[in-house]
C-alpha positions as a LaTeX table, in Angstrom:
\begin{tabular}{lrrr}
\hline
Residue & $x$ (\AA) & $y$ (\AA) & $z$ (\AA) \\
\hline
Met1 & $-47.07$ & $-7.46$ & 7.03 \\
Lys2 & $-49.72$ & $-9.59$ & 8.43 \\
Thr3 & $-52.67$ & $-10.63$ & 6.19 \\
Tyr4 & $-56.03$ & $-10.92$ & 7.65 \\
Lys5 & $-58.95$ & $-13.03$ & 6.60 \\
Thr6 & $-61.93$ & $-11.21$ & 4.93 \\
Pro7 & $-65.03$ & $-11.49$ & 7.12 \\
Val8 & $-67.16$ & $-12.66$ & 4.32 \\
Ser9 & $-67.35$ & $-16.35$ & 3.61 \\
Ala10 & $-69.27$ & $-19.28$ & 2.02 \\
Leu11 & $-70.79$ & $-22.51$ & 3.56 \\
Val12 & $-71.46$ & $-25.38$ & 1.21 \\
Leu13 & $-73.92$ & $-27.90$ & 2.33 \\
Ile14 & $-73.26$ & $-31.05$ & 0.47 \\
Tyr15 & $-76.03$ & $-33.70$ & 0.25 \\
Thr16 & $-77.51$ & $-36.62$ & $-1.60$ \\
Pro17 & $-81.10$ & $-37.17$ & $-2.95$ \\
Asp18 & $-82.07$ & $-39.01$ & 0.25 \\
Leu19 & $-80.68$ & $-36.10$ & 2.32 \\
Lys20 & $-77.54$ & $-37.65$ & 3.65 \\
Val21 & $-75.15$ & $-34.83$ & 4.45 \\
Leu22 & $-71.35$ & $-34.63$ & 4.43 \\
Ile23 & $-69.98$ & $-33.30$ & 7.90 \\
Met24 & $-66.18$ & $-33.16$ & 8.64 \\
Glu25 & $-64.43$ & $-32.69$ & 11.95 \\
Arg26 & $-62.20$ & $-29.68$ & 12.20 \\
Ala27 & $-58.43$ & $-30.44$ & 12.80 \\
Asp28 & $-57.98$ & $-27.30$ & 14.89 \\
Lys29 & $-60.95$ & $-27.91$ & 17.14 \\
Ala30 & $-61.64$ & $-31.72$ & 17.80 \\
Gly31 & $-65.20$ & $-32.50$ & 18.39 \\
Phe32 & $-66.26$ & $-29.63$ & 16.21 \\
Trp33 & $-68.10$ & $-30.96$ & 13.05 \\
Gln34 & $-69.12$ & $-28.72$ & 10.05 \\
Ser35 & $-70.05$ & $-28.43$ & 6.42 \\
Val36 & $-67.49$ & $-27.01$ & 3.97 \\
Thr37 & $-66.73$ & $-23.37$ & 4.68 \\
Gly38 & $-64.19$ & $-20.61$ & 4.06 \\
Ser39 & $-63.45$ & $-17.07$ & 3.56 \\
Ile40 & $-63.27$ & $-15.39$ & 0.24 \\
Glu41 & $-59.91$ & $-14.47$ & $-0.93$ \\
Gly42 & $-58.93$ & $-11.48$ & $-2.94$ \\
Asp43 & $-61.54$ & $-10.39$ & $-5.37$ \\
Glu44 & $-63.46$ & $-13.67$ & $-5.33$ \\
Thr45 & $-67.23$ & $-13.76$ & $-5.28$ \\
Pro46 & $-68.83$ & $-15.89$ & $-2.61$ \\
Gln47 & $-69.74$ & $-18.50$ & $-5.36$ \\
Gln48 & $-65.93$ & $-18.66$ & $-6.39$ \\
Ala49 & $-65.04$ & $-19.07$ & $-2.76$ \\
Ala50 & $-67.35$ & $-21.88$ & $-2.31$ \\
Ala51 & $-66.12$ & $-23.74$ & $-5.34$ \\
Arg52 & $-62.43$ & $-23.22$ & $-4.22$ \\
Glu53 & $-63.23$ & $-24.29$ & $-0.72$ \\
Leu54 & $-65.14$ & $-27.40$ & $-2.04$ \\
Ala55 & $-62.04$ & $-28.31$ & $-4.01$ \\
Glu56 & $-59.72$ & $-27.77$ & $-1.14$ \\
Glu57 & $-61.65$ & $-29.40$ & 1.67 \\
Thr58 & $-63.00$ & $-32.20$ & $-0.17$ \\
Gly59 & $-61.29$ & $-32.67$ & $-3.67$ \\
Leu60 & $-64.75$ & $-32.23$ & $-5.27$ \\
Asp61 & $-64.85$ & $-30.31$ & $-8.50$ \\
Ala62 & $-68.02$ & $-27.92$ & $-8.43$ \\
Thr63 & $-68.09$ & $-27.86$ & $-12.14$ \\
Gln64 & $-69.00$ & $-31.74$ & $-12.20$ \\
Tyr65 & $-72.14$ & $-30.85$ & $-10.27$ \\
Thr66 & $-74.56$ & $-27.91$ & $-9.64$ \\
Leu67 & $-73.34$ & $-25.49$ & $-7.04$ \\
Glu68 & $-76.48$ & $-23.71$ & $-6.16$ \\
Asp69 & $-76.48$ & $-20.26$ & $-4.62$ \\
Trp70 & $-79.34$ & $-20.49$ & $-2.12$ \\
Asn71 & $-79.46$ & $-16.67$ & $-1.97$ \\
Val72 & $-79.17$ & $-16.55$ & 1.89 \\
Ser73 & $-76.54$ & $-15.19$ & 4.05 \\
Asn74 & $-76.28$ & $-15.04$ & 7.80 \\
Val75 & $-74.19$ & $-12.79$ & 10.00 \\
Tyr76 & $-72.73$ & $-14.44$ & 12.99 \\
Glu77 & $-70.19$ & $-13.39$ & 15.78 \\
Ile78 & $-66.65$ & $-14.88$ & 15.15 \\
Tyr79 & $-65.67$ & $-17.18$ & 17.90 \\
Pro80 & $-62.99$ & $-15.47$ & 20.16 \\
His81 & $-60.43$ & $-18.31$ & 19.49 \\
Trp82 & $-60.57$ & $-17.63$ & 15.82 \\
Arg83 & $-60.62$ & $-13.71$ & 15.92 \\
His84 & $-56.80$ & $-13.36$ & 15.73 \\
Arg85 & $-57.23$ & $-14.42$ & 11.99 \\
Tyr86 & $-58.92$ & $-11.18$ & 11.27 \\
Ala87 & $-58.18$ & $-7.48$ & 11.50 \\
Pro88 & $-58.19$ & $-5.89$ & 14.84 \\
Gly89 & $-61.63$ & $-5.00$ & 15.80 \\
Val90 & $-63.49$ & $-7.34$ & 13.48 \\
Thr91 & $-65.94$ & $-9.56$ & 15.41 \\
Glu92 & $-68.67$ & $-10.52$ & 12.83 \\
Asn93 & $-68.71$ & $-12.65$ & 9.58 \\
Arg94 & $-71.17$ & $-12.74$ & 6.68 \\
Glu95 & $-71.63$ & $-16.21$ & 5.42 \\
His96 & $-73.07$ & $-16.99$ & 2.18 \\
Leu97 & $-75.14$ & $-20.27$ & 1.71 \\
Phe98 & $-74.62$ & $-22.70$ & $-1.10$ \\
Gly99 & $-75.98$ & $-26.34$ & $-1.85$ \\
Leu100 & $-74.28$ & $-29.03$ & $-3.63$ \\
Met101 & $-76.21$ & $-32.11$ & $-4.42$ \\
Leu102 & $-74.33$ & $-35.25$ & $-5.25$ \\
Pro103 & $-75.70$ & $-38.47$ & $-6.88$ \\
Ser104 & $-74.63$ & $-40.65$ & $-3.99$ \\
Ala105 & $-72.43$ & $-40.38$ & $-0.77$ \\
Leu106 & $-69.07$ & $-40.07$ & $-2.61$ \\
Pro107 & $-65.75$ & $-40.56$ & $-0.97$ \\
Val108 & $-63.87$ & $-37.24$ & $-0.39$ \\
Thr109 & $-60.26$ & $-36.33$ & 0.09 \\
Leu110 & $-59.73$ & $-34.17$ & 3.13 \\
Ala111 & $-57.40$ & $-31.34$ & 3.67 \\
Pro112 & $-55.33$ & $-32.87$ & 6.50 \\
Asn113 & $-54.60$ & $-29.54$ & 7.97 \\
Glu114 & $-58.19$ & $-28.55$ & 8.08 \\
His115 & $-60.22$ & $-31.67$ & 8.90 \\
Leu116 & $-59.62$ & $-35.04$ & 10.71 \\
Gln117 & $-62.38$ & $-37.28$ & 9.29 \\
Tyr118 & $-65.64$ & $-37.05$ & 7.62 \\
Glu119 & $-69.01$ & $-38.67$ & 7.79 \\
Trp120 & $-72.07$ & $-38.94$ & 5.69 \\
Val121 & $-75.12$ & $-38.66$ & 8.00 \\
Asp122 & $-78.87$ & $-38.03$ & 7.86 \\
Trp123 & $-79.55$ & $-34.23$ & 7.73 \\
Arg124 & $-81.35$ & $-34.48$ & 10.97 \\
Glu125 & $-78.27$ & $-36.08$ & 12.54 \\
Ala126 & $-76.10$ & $-33.53$ & 11.04 \\
Ala127 & $-78.21$ & $-30.64$ & 12.64 \\
Lys128 & $-77.37$ & $-32.38$ & 16.03 \\
Arg129 & $-73.72$ & $-32.53$ & 15.38 \\
Val130 & $-72.62$ & $-29.47$ & 13.69 \\
Phe131 & $-71.32$ & $-26.77$ & 16.12 \\
Ser132 & $-72.41$ & $-23.50$ & 14.16 \\
Trp133 & $-75.94$ & $-22.09$ & 14.27 \\
Thr134 & $-75.65$ & $-21.04$ & 10.62 \\
Asn135 & $-74.72$ & $-24.62$ & 9.74 \\
Ile136 & $-77.95$ & $-25.82$ & 11.58 \\
Asp137 & $-79.90$ & $-23.08$ & 9.79 \\
Ala138 & $-78.48$ & $-24.33$ & 6.54 \\
Leu139 & $-79.52$ & $-28.07$ & 7.33 \\
Lys140 & $-83.16$ & $-26.82$ & 8.33 \\
Arg141 & $-83.57$ & $-24.82$ & 4.97 \\
Leu142 & $-82.25$ & $-28.13$ & 3.23 \\
Gly143 & $-85.27$ & $-29.90$ & 4.97 \\
Glu144 & $-87.67$ & $-27.13$ & 4.26 \\
Arg145 & $-86.69$ & $-27.41$ & 0.44 \\
His146 & $-87.91$ & $-30.97$ & 0.66 \\
Gln147 & $-91.10$ & $-30.10$ & 2.81 \\
Leu148 & $-89.32$ & $-31.78$ & 5.99 \\
Thr149 & $-88.77$ & $-30.13$ & 9.36 \\
Leu150 & $-86.17$ & $-30.94$ & 12.12 \\
\hline
\end{tabular}
């Protein structure tokens, strides 16, 4: 029996005190850059999914830093080329936003089946490069938290 992804996910915006942001290029869609994201599994909470995805996609341990729930979620339409991962008829996903500030731009270990490469870039540059509007929204919120605008 086929198992489907749950249409509830977490996005983790990883950044430094000087607002450099980690972005990663998707392995399944070259040229698509993003922050850490992933669907909840089983009975996970969005926070637990965020910590798990953080470890899987970057090798970073959320318990070594403060994984902050920004108490924001966005609903977006799932791209048609990824809908097969969800149950028939599911077209929307609710994404919960988290932030993780690191002391500096640390090296990360990518999951090779998920991402091709990563870069640390200024938050405004990241907003120009990420493909999803929810990721852009997260970056805008990061700026607002520091009294900056895009």
